[in-house]
Amino acid sequence: MTVTQERPAINGVDVPTLFATLDAVKGQPEIADFKFRATNRWVSGVQSRSTYTGFYGAMQELEHAHATEVVSDHPAVLVGQDQGPAAVEYLLHAIAACLTSGIGNIASARGVELHSVSSTVEGDINLLGILGLAPEGAGVRNGYEQIKVTFHIDGDADEETLRGIVEQSRRRSAVYDALTNPTPVVIDVVVADQ
Amino acid sequence: MTVTQERPAINGVDVPTLFATLDAVKGQPEIADFKFRATNRWVSGVQSRSTYTGFYGAMQELEHAHATEVVSDHPAVLVGQDQGPAAVEYLLHAIAACLTSGIGNIASARGVELHSVSSTVEGDINLLGILGLAPEGAGVRNGYEQIKVTFHIDGDADEETLRGIVEQSRRRSAVYDALTNPTPVVIDVVVADQ
């Protein structure tokens, strides 16, 4: 702990508060039960917008500091108005941002100063799947065949240490798990009275 | 096809162009090979930002009509600055937006006028997983235990027809597949020269 006490706000991470949070959860594991939420509204065509306002966590309803709205559409080549990235493109942000937040926390907990972390993400998808045009038995799925994340990382540590931080982030990543392992998705439909 | 020819732009969907696109893909399946991309940059702490500019599809490099930047952070209770939703919250937008875009297209292709489509999405997550505090063998995962999407749909069709549109959207959803089935994620790391 010596290192973290000497550099409490390394990388913009308040390390003492991070460790205090871990201690609090150890003492009362119910704190760790979270429910994240979004509300989506269809606009027109294939465009929709989601709003994030609140969530449940630490045994209470909480609000984000400010509401965020994000928009999805299709590009013109996929018969949309291109008012925003396609839904499937948001998965690419999610995986990059999740791994990067882990890198920020883990590097800080280990007393490693980061200079820069950037990544490019590419997802290969064969749209024959969602278009319903894949030949029978061709094994074409609806989603990404593969997502590749390439990190460029620069920090005050040797290569092995920096690689170890990325690897630990992968091991603890919520989005990496949600994508690489099956996540149950339940869909309920309420139809308006005619 | 009679219905779609009578109502070419139902729900804001250009149905003749949608069917023409399907025909084009049938004639040349390589058109359906897409690569979506995002570039992410760590800002500070657990905050990062992703930019979407271009993608590959229809056998060419294409640009979005405008670049989009999205931001992720952690809320204060998770030791962030709350400059935006957490990475894992973007998965909730992705599933809602993907299903909703499918509803828009499928309803239009079937000649059903939609009055409104909205959804709430909730993801249950036990943060003991990502915090590394889950008891051995407790089966706590890093990602969501479950995501629940609740649609409210109103349109010029009976309940069975509207439910059928949502169900067909689920069957053809890229994000539904990416979440409910394993998606390979490859992570490469390039470490800057010291």
mmCIF file of N, CA, C and O in Angstrom, chain B residues 54-145:
data_model
loop_
_atom_site.group_PDB
_atom_site.id
_atom_site.type_symbol
_atom_site.label_atom_id
_atom_site.label_comp_id
_atom_site.label_asym_id
_atom_site.label_seq_id
_atom_site.Cartn_x
_atom_site.Cartn_y
_atom_site.Cartn_z
ATOM 1 N N GLY B 54 -15.576 5.825 -39.826
ATOM 2 C CA GLY B 54 -15.840 5.041 -41.027
ATOM 3 C C GLY B 54 -16.015 3.570 -40.740
ATOM 4 O O GLY B 54 -15.891 3.105 -39.607
ATOM 5 N N PHE B 55 -16.305 2.847 -41.779
ATOM 6 C CA PHE B 55 -16.470 1.391 -41.698
ATOM 7 C C PHE B 55 -16.282 0.831 -43.101
ATOM 8 O O PHE B 55 -16.203 1.585 -44.087
ATOM 9 N N TYR B 56 -16.168 -0.474 -43.182
ATOM 10 C CA TYR B 56 -16.064 -1.143 -44.479
ATOM 11 C C TYR B 56 -17.359 -1.882 -44.741
ATOM 12 O O TYR B 56 -17.876 -2.581 -43.869
ATOM 13 N N GLY B 57 -17.880 -1.735 -45.941
ATOM 14 C CA GLY B 57 -19.091 -2.459 -46.295
ATOM 15 C C GLY B 57 -19.430 -2.235 -47.753
ATOM 16 O O GLY B 57 -18.968 -1.264 -48.371
ATOM 17 N N ALA B 58 -20.227 -3.130 -48.299
ATOM 18 C CA ALA B 58 -20.589 -3.046 -49.721
ATOM 19 C C ALA B 58 -19.327 -2.939 -50.580
ATOM 20 O O ALA B 58 -19.285 -2.195 -51.557
ATOM 21 N N MET B 59 -18.294 -3.648 -50.169
ATOM 22 C CA MET B 59 -17.018 -3.767 -50.896
ATOM 23 C C MET B 59 -16.265 -2.440 -51.034
ATOM 24 O O MET B 59 -15.539 -2.239 -52.002
ATOM 25 N N GLN B 60 -16.418 -1.562 -50.043
ATOM 26 C CA GLN B 60 -15.686 -0.295 -50.092
ATOM 27 C C GLN B 60 -15.556 0.297 -48.685
ATOM 28 O O GLN B 60 -16.288 -0.067 -47.777
ATOM 29 N N GLU B 61 -14.591 1.209 -48.528
ATOM 30 C CA GLU B 61 -14.502 1.979 -47.297
ATOM 31 C C GLU B 61 -15.548 3.085 -47.349
ATOM 32 O O GLU B 61 -15.673 3.788 -48.362
ATOM 33 N N LEU B 62 -16.292 3.218 -46.270
ATOM 34 C CA LEU B 62 -17.371 4.206 -46.236
ATOM 35 C C LEU B 62 -17.227 5.081 -44.988
ATOM 36 O O LEU B 62 -16.662 4.658 -43.983
ATOM 37 N N GLU B 63 -17.743 6.292 -45.068
ATOM 38 C CA GLU B 63 -17.729 7.207 -43.925
ATOM 39 C C GLU B 63 -19.158 7.392 -43.421
ATOM 40 O O GLU B 63 -20.103 7.420 -44.211
ATOM 41 N N HIS B 64 -19.279 7.554 -42.112
ATOM 42 C CA HIS B 64 -20.571 7.981 -41.590
ATOM 43 C C HIS B 64 -20.830 9.419 -42.023
ATOM 44 O O HIS B 64 -19.885 10.177 -42.306
ATOM 45 N N ALA B 65 -22.116 9.799 -42.062
ATOM 46 C CA ALA B 65 -22.483 11.161 -42.463
ATOM 47 C C ALA B 65 -21.824 12.190 -41.537
ATOM 48 O O ALA B 65 -21.462 13.279 -41.965
ATOM 49 N N HIS B 66 -21.677 11.838 -40.264
ATOM 50 C CA HIS B 66 -20.937 12.706 -39.341
ATOM 51 C C HIS B 66 -20.281 11.834 -38.291
ATOM 52 O O HIS B 66 -20.784 10.753 -37.959
ATOM 53 N N ALA B 67 -19.142 12.295 -37.779
ATOM 54 C CA ALA B 67 -18.449 11.548 -36.729
ATOM 55 C C ALA B 67 -19.245 11.653 -35.427
ATOM 56 O O ALA B 67 -19.890 12.665 -35.158
ATOM 57 N N THR B 68 -19.213 10.592 -34.643
ATOM 58 C CA THR B 68 -19.889 10.577 -33.340
ATOM 59 C C THR B 68 -18.861 10.248 -32.271
ATOM 60 O O THR B 68 -18.031 9.353 -32.455
ATOM 61 N N GLU B 69 -18.908 10.984 -31.166
ATOM 62 C CA GLU B 69 -18.060 10.652 -30.019
ATOM 63 C C GLU B 69 -18.954 10.267 -28.849
ATOM 64 O O GLU B 69 -19.961 10.926 -28.589
ATOM 65 N N VAL B 70 -18.604 9.190 -28.176
ATOM 66 C CA VAL B 70 -19.330 8.785 -26.971
ATOM 67 C C VAL B 70 -18.332 8.651 -25.825
ATOM 68 O O VAL B 70 -17.158 8.336 -26.040
ATOM 69 N N VAL B 71 -18.807 8.914 -24.627
ATOM 70 C CA VAL B 71 -17.926 8.935 -23.463
ATOM 71 C C VAL B 71 -18.397 7.921 -22.429
ATOM 72 O O VAL B 71 -19.595 7.711 -22.263
ATOM 73 N N SER B 72 -17.453 7.264 -21.790
ATOM 74 C CA SER B 72 -17.768 6.384 -20.671
ATOM 75 C C SER B 72 -16.954 6.785 -19.455
ATOM 76 O O SER B 72 -15.807 7.243 -19.582
ATOM 77 N N ASP B 73 -17.553 6.613 -18.320
ATOM 78 C CA ASP B 73 -16.896 6.901 -17.051
ATOM 79 C C ASP B 73 -17.581 6.000 -16.013
ATOM 80 O O ASP B 73 -18.424 5.180 -16.369
ATOM 81 N N HIS B 74 -17.214 6.122 -14.783
ATOM 82 C CA HIS B 74 -17.954 5.455 -13.717
ATOM 83 C C HIS B 74 -18.686 6.503 -12.906
ATOM 84 O O HIS B 74 -18.207 7.636 -12.791
ATOM 85 N N PRO B 75 -19.828 6.126 -12.337
ATOM 86 C CA PRO B 75 -20.477 7.062 -11.415
ATOM 87 C C PRO B 75 -19.612 7.240 -10.153
ATOM 88 O O PRO B 75 -18.690 6.463 -9.897
ATOM 89 N N ALA B 76 -19.948 8.266 -9.391
ATOM 90 C CA ALA B 76 -19.161 8.586 -8.189
ATOM 91 C C ALA B 76 -19.090 7.392 -7.230
ATOM 92 O O ALA B 76 -18.038 7.131 -6.630
ATOM 93 N N VAL B 77 -20.183 6.652 -7.111
ATOM 94 C CA VAL B 77 -20.215 5.533 -6.166
ATOM 95 C C VAL B 77 -19.229 4.439 -6.587
ATOM 96 O O VAL B 77 -18.825 3.610 -5.759
ATOM 97 N N LEU B 78 -18.828 4.454 -7.862
ATOM 98 C CA LEU B 78 -17.813 3.514 -8.341
ATOM 99 C C LEU B 78 -16.506 4.255 -8.656
ATOM 100 O O LEU B 78 -15.743 3.873 -9.550
ATOM 101 N N VAL B 79 -16.286 5.323 -7.906
ATOM 102 C CA VAL B 79 -15.004 6.032 -7.888
ATOM 103 C C VAL B 79 -14.650 6.632 -9.258
ATOM 104 O O VAL B 79 -13.495 6.655 -9.671
ATOM 105 N N GLY B 80 -15.670 7.121 -9.964
ATOM 106 C CA GLY B 80 -15.434 7.834 -11.214
ATOM 107 C C GLY B 80 -15.867 9.276 -11.112
ATOM 108 O O GLY B 80 -16.292 9.746 -10.052
ATOM 109 N N GLN B 81 -15.744 9.984 -12.234
ATOM 110 C CA GLN B 81 -16.143 11.398 -12.282
ATOM 111 C C GLN B 81 -17.527 11.550 -12.918
ATOM 112 O O GLN B 81 -18.018 12.668 -13.082
ATOM 113 N N ASP B 82 -18.122 10.426 -13.337
ATOM 114 C CA ASP B 82 -19.480 10.406 -13.911
ATOM 115 C C ASP B 82 -19.637 11.364 -15.090
ATOM 116 O O ASP B 82 -20.624 12.086 -15.203
ATOM 117 N N GLN B 83 -18.661 11.322 -15.982
ATOM 118 C CA GLN B 83 -18.760 12.145 -17.195
ATOM 119 C C GLN B 83 -19.612 11.478 -18.270
ATOM 120 O O GLN B 83 -19.838 12.060 -19.339
ATOM 121 N N GLY B 84 -20.070 10.271 -18.006
ATOM 122 C CA GLY B 84 -20.921 9.553 -18.967
ATOM 123 C C GLY B 84 -21.274 8.196 -18.398
ATOM 124 O O GLY B 84 -20.787 7.809 -17.330
ATOM 125 N N PRO B 85 -22.130 7.459 -19.101
ATOM 126 C CA PRO B 85 -22.516 6.128 -18.632
ATOM 127 C C PRO B 85 -21.304 5.183 -18.592
ATOM 128 O O PRO B 85 -20.346 5.350 -19.351
ATOM 129 N N ALA B 86 -21.360 4.199 -17.732
ATOM 130 C CA ALA B 86 -20.317 3.171 -17.683
ATOM 131 C C ALA B 86 -20.361 2.344 -18.965
ATOM 132 O O ALA B 86 -21.399 2.240 -19.631
ATOM 133 N N ALA B 87 -19.221 1.764 -19.293
ATOM 134 C CA ALA B 87 -19.123 0.955 -20.522
ATOM 135 C C ALA B 87 -20.262 -0.064 -20.597
ATOM 136 O O ALA B 87 -20.896 -0.253 -21.639
ATOM 137 N N VAL B 88 -20.509 -0.712 -19.489
ATOM 138 C CA VAL B 88 -21.482 -1.801 -19.467
ATOM 139 C C VAL B 88 -22.909 -1.281 -19.726
ATOM 140 O O VAL B 88 -23.771 -2.022 -20.209
ATOM 141 N N GLU B 89 -23.146 -0.009 -19.465
ATOM 142 C CA GLU B 89 -24.459 0.580 -19.731
ATOM 143 C C GLU B 89 -24.706 0.723 -21.242
ATOM 144 O O GLU B 89 -25.857 0.772 -21.683
ATOM 145 N N TYR B 90 -23.640 0.836 -22.015
ATOM 146 C CA TYR B 90 -23.817 0.951 -23.470
ATOM 147 C C TYR B 90 -24.358 -0.334 -24.078
ATOM 148 O O TYR B 90 -24.972 -0.313 -25.150
ATOM 149 N N LEU B 91 -24.143 -1.463 -23.405
ATOM 150 C CA LEU B 91 -24.730 -2.712 -23.897
ATOM 151 C C LEU B 91 -26.258 -2.625 -23.884
ATOM 152 O O LEU B 91 -26.933 -3.237 -24.719
ATOM 153 N N LEU B 92 -26.789 -1.887 -22.928
ATOM 154 C CA LEU B 92 -28.246 -1.776 -22.810
ATOM 155 C C LEU B 92 -28.817 -0.967 -23.969
ATOM 156 O O LEU B 92 -29.875 -1.299 -24.521
ATOM 157 N N HIS B 93 -28.139 0.110 -24.322
ATOM 158 C CA HIS B 93 -28.563 0.845 -25.533
ATOM 159 C C HIS B 93 -28.450 -0.050 -26.756
ATOM 160 O O HIS B 93 -29.346 -0.064 -27.618
ATOM 161 N N ALA B 94 -27.358 -0.774 -26.851
ATOM 162 C CA ALA B 94 -27.115 -1.582 -28.055
ATOM 163 C C ALA B 94 -28.231 -2.599 -28.274
ATOM 164 O O ALA B 94 -28.741 -2.751 -29.397
ATOM 165 N N ILE B 95 -28.647 -3.298 -27.227
ATOM 166 C CA ILE B 95 -29.686 -4.311 -27.419
ATOM 167 C C ILE B 95 -31.037 -3.659 -27.740
ATOM 168 O O ILE B 95 -31.768 -4.119 -28.630
ATOM 169 N N ALA B 96 -31.365 -2.570 -27.039
ATOM 170 C CA ALA B 96 -32.653 -1.906 -27.302
ATOM 171 C C ALA B 96 -32.681 -1.331 -28.716
ATOM 172 O O ALA B 96 -33.664 -1.479 -29.449
ATOM 173 N N ALA B 97 -31.587 -0.673 -29.110
ATOM 174 C CA ALA B 97 -31.554 -0.018 -30.420
ATOM 175 C C ALA B 97 -31.567 -1.041 -31.548
ATOM 176 O O ALA B 97 -32.191 -0.834 -32.591
ATOM 177 N N CYS B 98 -30.879 -2.160 -31.359
ATOM 178 C CA CYS B 98 -30.838 -3.190 -32.397
ATOM 179 C C CYS B 98 -32.218 -3.800 -32.599
ATOM 180 O O CYS B 98 -32.698 -3.929 -33.725
ATOM 181 N N LEU B 99 -32.868 -4.162 -31.499
ATOM 182 C CA LEU B 99 -34.214 -4.739 -31.619
ATOM 183 C C LEU B 99 -35.189 -3.727 -32.205
ATOM 184 O O LEU B 99 -36.054 -4.072 -33.022
ATOM 185 N N THR B 100 -35.038 -2.462 -31.825
ATOM 186 C CA THR B 100 -35.960 -1.431 -32.303
ATOM 187 C C THR B 100 -35.769 -1.159 -33.785
ATOM 188 O O THR B 100 -36.747 -0.965 -34.528
ATOM 189 N N SER B 101 -34.520 -1.148 -34.249
ATOM 190 C CA SER B 101 -34.302 -0.945 -35.693
ATOM 191 C C SER B 101 -34.901 -2.109 -36.476
ATOM 192 O O SER B 101 -35.492 -1.923 -37.548
ATOM 193 N N GLY B 102 -34.784 -3.300 -35.945
ATOM 194 C CA GLY B 102 -35.402 -4.453 -36.595
ATOM 195 C C GLY B 102 -36.914 -4.335 -36.629
ATOM 196 O O GLY B 102 -37.561 -4.648 -37.645
ATOM 197 N N ILE B 103 -37.492 -3.867 -35.543
ATOM 198 C CA ILE B 103 -38.948 -3.670 -35.499
ATOM 199 C C ILE B 103 -39.369 -2.662 -36.576
ATOM 200 O O ILE B 103 -40.348 -2.872 -37.292
ATOM 201 N N GLY B 104 -38.588 -1.582 -36.710
ATOM 202 C CA GLY B 104 -38.891 -0.574 -37.736
ATOM 203 C C GLY B 104 -38.875 -1.171 -39.135
ATOM 204 O O GLY B 104 -39.799 -0.952 -39.933
ATOM 205 N N ASN B 105 -37.836 -1.929 -39.426
ATOM 206 C CA ASN B 105 -37.723 -2.522 -40.765
ATOM 207 C C ASN B 105 -38.774 -3.590 -41.019
ATOM 208 O O ASN B 105 -39.406 -3.623 -42.079
ATOM 209 N N ILE B 106 -38.946 -4.484 -40.067
ATOM 210 C CA ILE B 106 -39.847 -5.628 -40.279
ATOM 211 C C ILE B 106 -41.301 -5.165 -40.357
ATOM 212 O O ILE B 106 -42.059 -5.604 -41.231
ATOM 213 N N ALA B 107 -41.678 -4.245 -39.466
ATOM 214 C CA ALA B 107 -43.046 -3.712 -39.536
ATOM 215 C C ALA B 107 -43.285 -3.081 -40.905
ATOM 216 O O ALA B 107 -44.334 -3.285 -41.531
ATOM 217 N N SER B 108 -42.304 -2.337 -41.387
ATOM 218 C CA SER B 108 -42.465 -1.641 -42.665
ATOM 219 C C SER B 108 -42.559 -2.632 -43.812
ATOM 220 O O SER B 108 -43.388 -2.486 -44.723
ATOM 221 N N ALA B 109 -41.701 -3.644 -43.793
ATOM 222 C CA ALA B 109 -41.730 -4.658 -44.843
ATOM 223 C C ALA B 109 -43.064 -5.399 -44.843
ATOM 224 O O ALA B 109 -43.521 -5.865 -45.887
ATOM 225 N N ARG B 110 -43.684 -5.487 -43.666
ATOM 226 C CA ARG B 110 -44.979 -6.181 -43.566
ATOM 227 C C ARG B 110 -46.164 -5.231 -43.731
ATOM 228 O O ARG B 110 -47.319 -5.640 -43.561
ATOM 229 N N GLY B 111 -45.854 -3.961 -44.002
ATOM 230 C CA GLY B 111 -46.933 -3.005 -44.233
ATOM 231 C C GLY B 111 -47.686 -2.585 -42.992
ATOM 232 O O GLY B 111 -48.833 -2.155 -43.052
ATOM 233 N N VAL B 112 -47.049 -2.692 -41.836
ATOM 234 C CA VAL B 112 -47.698 -2.322 -40.568
ATOM 235 C C VAL B 112 -47.207 -0.945 -40.130
ATOM 236 O O VAL B 112 -46.011 -0.731 -39.929
ATOM 237 N N GLU B 113 -48.114 -0.023 -39.962
ATOM 238 C CA GLU B 113 -47.738 1.311 -39.497
ATOM 239 C C GLU B 113 -47.547 1.302 -37.983
ATOM 240 O O GLU B 113 -48.429 0.856 -37.234
ATOM 241 N N LEU B 114 -46.421 1.781 -37.549
ATOM 242 C CA LEU B 114 -46.126 1.866 -36.120
ATOM 243 C C LEU B 114 -46.495 3.255 -35.608
ATOM 244 O O LEU B 114 -46.207 4.260 -36.263
ATOM 245 N N HIS B 115 -47.112 3.299 -34.444
ATOM 246 C CA HIS B 115 -47.391 4.598 -33.822
ATOM 247 C C HIS B 115 -46.308 4.948 -32.818
ATOM 248 O O HIS B 115 -45.860 6.083 -32.748
ATOM 249 N N SER B 116 -45.877 3.968 -32.055
ATOM 250 C CA SER B 116 -44.800 4.225 -31.091
ATOM 251 C C SER B 116 -44.160 2.913 -30.665
ATOM 252 O O SER B 116 -44.822 1.867 -30.623
ATOM 253 N N VAL B 117 -42.877 2.981 -30.428
ATOM 254 C CA VAL B 117 -42.124 1.842 -29.892
ATOM 255 C C VAL B 117 -41.178 2.417 -28.840
ATOM 256 O O VAL B 117 -40.373 3.305 -29.141
ATOM 257 N N SER B 118 -41.292 1.946 -27.638
ATOM 258 C CA SER B 118 -40.330 2.368 -26.616
ATOM 259 C C SER B 118 -39.967 1.154 -25.785
ATOM 260 O O SER B 118 -40.679 0.140 -25.801
ATOM 261 N N SER B 119 -38.862 1.248 -25.111
ATOM 262 C CA SER B 119 -38.437 0.107 -24.297
ATOM 263 C C SER B 119 -37.631 0.591 -23.111
ATOM 264 O O SER B 119 -36.981 1.639 -23.155
ATOM 265 N N THR B 120 -37.729 -0.181 -22.065
ATOM 266 C CA THR B 120 -36.837 0.011 -20.922
ATOM 267 C C THR B 120 -35.966 -1.234 -20.835
ATOM 268 O O THR B 120 -36.422 -2.349 -21.119
ATOM 269 N N VAL B 121 -34.713 -1.020 -20.489
ATOM 270 C CA VAL B 121 -33.762 -2.120 -20.413
ATOM 271 C C VAL B 121 -33.135 -2.085 -19.023
ATOM 272 O O VAL B 121 -32.745 -1.014 -18.546
ATOM 273 N N GLU B 122 -33.049 -3.244 -18.419
ATOM 274 C CA GLU B 122 -32.418 -3.311 -17.095
ATOM 275 C C GLU B 122 -31.453 -4.491 -17.081
ATOM 276 O O GLU B 122 -31.800 -5.596 -17.504
ATOM 277 N N GLY B 123 -30.244 -4.240 -16.632
ATOM 278 C CA GLY B 123 -29.240 -5.290 -16.526
ATOM 279 C C GLY B 123 -28.818 -5.485 -15.083
ATOM 280 O O GLY B 123 -28.400 -4.529 -14.423
ATOM 281 N N ASP B 124 -28.955 -6.722 -14.613
ATOM 282 C CA ASP B 124 -28.567 -7.060 -13.238
ATOM 283 C C ASP B 124 -27.119 -7.502 -13.223
ATOM 284 O O ASP B 124 -26.735 -8.428 -13.948
ATOM 285 N N ILE B 125 -26.341 -6.879 -12.382
ATOM 286 C CA ILE B 125 -24.922 -7.224 -12.323
ATOM 287 C C ILE B 125 -24.456 -7.211 -10.875
ATOM 288 O O ILE B 125 -24.798 -6.318 -10.102
ATOM 289 N N ASN B 126 -23.713 -8.246 -10.519
ATOM 290 C CA ASN B 126 -23.136 -8.341 -9.185
ATOM 291 C C ASN B 126 -21.657 -7.945 -9.298
ATOM 292 O O ASN B 126 -20.840 -8.705 -9.833
ATOM 293 N N LEU B 127 -21.330 -6.772 -8.794
ATOM 294 C CA LEU B 127 -19.983 -6.238 -8.993
ATOM 295 C C LEU B 127 -18.907 -6.958 -8.179
ATOM 296 O O LEU B 127 -17.721 -6.659 -8.324
ATOM 297 N N LEU B 128 -19.320 -7.925 -7.368
ATOM 298 C CA LEU B 128 -18.297 -8.756 -6.696
ATOM 299 C C LEU B 128 -17.411 -9.425 -7.748
ATOM 300 O O LEU B 128 -16.233 -9.692 -7.498
ATOM 301 N N GLY B 129 -17.990 -9.680 -8.928
ATOM 302 C CA GLY B 129 -17.218 -10.313 -10.004
ATOM 303 C C GLY B 129 -16.064 -9.439 -10.453
ATOM 304 O O GLY B 129 -14.894 -9.817 -10.342
ATOM 305 N N ILE B 130 -16.378 -8.241 -10.942
ATOM 306 C CA ILE B 130 -15.302 -7.394 -11.480
ATOM 307 C C ILE B 130 -14.385 -6.887 -10.381
ATOM 308 O O ILE B 130 -13.231 -6.557 -10.649
ATOM 309 N N LEU B 131 -14.898 -6.839 -9.162
ATOM 310 C CA LEU B 131 -14.046 -6.373 -8.058
ATOM 311 C C LEU B 131 -13.141 -7.485 -7.530
ATOM 312 O O LEU B 131 -12.272 -7.235 -6.694
ATOM 313 N N GLY B 132 -13.348 -8.694 -8.029
ATOM 314 C CA GLY B 132 -12.505 -9.801 -7.581
ATOM 315 C C GLY B 132 -12.799 -10.228 -6.154
ATOM 316 O O GLY B 132 -11.945 -10.804 -5.480
ATOM 317 N N LEU B 133 -14.030 -9.965 -5.695
ATOM 318 C CA LEU B 133 -14.377 -10.242 -4.300
ATOM 319 C C LEU B 133 -15.380 -11.382 -4.153
ATOM 320 O O LEU B 133 -15.852 -11.656 -3.054
ATOM 321 N N ALA B 134 -15.703 -12.050 -5.262
ATOM 322 C CA ALA B 134 -16.675 -13.136 -5.176
ATOM 323 C C ALA B 134 -16.041 -14.346 -4.496
ATOM 324 O O ALA B 134 -14.896 -14.701 -4.794
ATOM 325 N N PRO B 135 -16.783 -14.981 -3.588
ATOM 326 C CA PRO B 135 -16.248 -16.195 -2.949
ATOM 327 C C PRO B 135 -15.974 -17.265 -4.008
ATOM 328 O O PRO B 135 -16.738 -17.393 -4.981
ATOM 329 N N GLU B 136 -14.922 -18.004 -3.810
ATOM 330 C CA GLU B 136 -14.566 -19.118 -4.711
ATOM 331 C C GLU B 136 -15.766 -20.045 -4.902
ATOM 332 O O GLU B 136 -16.421 -20.435 -3.942
ATOM 333 N N GLY B 137 -16.058 -20.348 -6.165
ATOM 334 C CA GLY B 137 -17.131 -21.296 -6.447
ATOM 335 C C GLY B 137 -18.528 -20.720 -6.326
ATOM 336 O O GLY B 137 -19.513 -21.443 -6.450
ATOM 337 N N ALA B 138 -18.642 -19.415 -6.097
ATOM 338 C CA ALA B 138 -19.968 -18.807 -5.923
ATOM 339 C C ALA B 138 -20.657 -18.579 -7.260
ATOM 340 O O ALA B 138 -21.840 -18.240 -7.301
ATOM 341 N N GLY B 139 -19.918 -18.749 -8.349
ATOM 342 C CA GLY B 139 -20.542 -18.620 -9.664
ATOM 343 C C GLY B 139 -20.899 -17.189 -10.029
ATOM 344 O O GLY B 139 -21.781 -16.965 -10.848
ATOM 345 N N VAL B 140 -20.231 -16.228 -9.426
ATOM 346 C CA VAL B 140 -20.493 -14.833 -9.779
ATOM 347 C C VAL B 140 -19.675 -14.483 -11.024
ATOM 348 O O VAL B 140 -18.458 -14.637 -11.041
ATOM 349 N N ARG B 141 -20.359 -14.041 -12.062
ATOM 350 C CA ARG B 141 -19.660 -13.674 -13.287
ATOM 351 C C ARG B 141 -19.329 -12.179 -13.278
ATOM 352 O O ARG B 141 -19.833 -11.421 -12.447
ATOM 353 N N ASN B 142 -18.499 -11.775 -14.239
ATOM 354 C CA ASN B 142 -18.157 -10.357 -14.337
ATOM 355 C C ASN B 142 -19.275 -9.542 -14.993
ATOM 356 O O ASN B 142 -19.496 -8.389 -14.634
ATOM 357 N N GLY B 143 -19.930 -10.147 -15.959
ATOM 358 C CA GLY B 143 -20.936 -9.414 -16.736
ATOM 359 C C GLY B 143 -22.319 -9.493 -16.114
ATOM 360 O O GLY B 143 -22.478 -9.881 -14.950
ATOM 361 N N TYR B 144 -23.302 -9.117 -16.924
ATOM 362 C CA TYR B 144 -24.685 -9.131 -16.449
ATOM 363 C C TYR B 144 -25.159 -10.550 -16.183
ATOM 364 O O TYR B 144 -24.939 -11.459 -16.977
ATOM 365 N N GLU B 145 -25.859 -10.723 -15.067
ATOM 366 C CA GLU B 145 -26.533 -12.003 -14.815
ATOM 367 C C GLU B 145 -27.698 -12.148 -15.786
ATOM 368 O O GLU B 145 -28.001 -13.247 -16.258
#
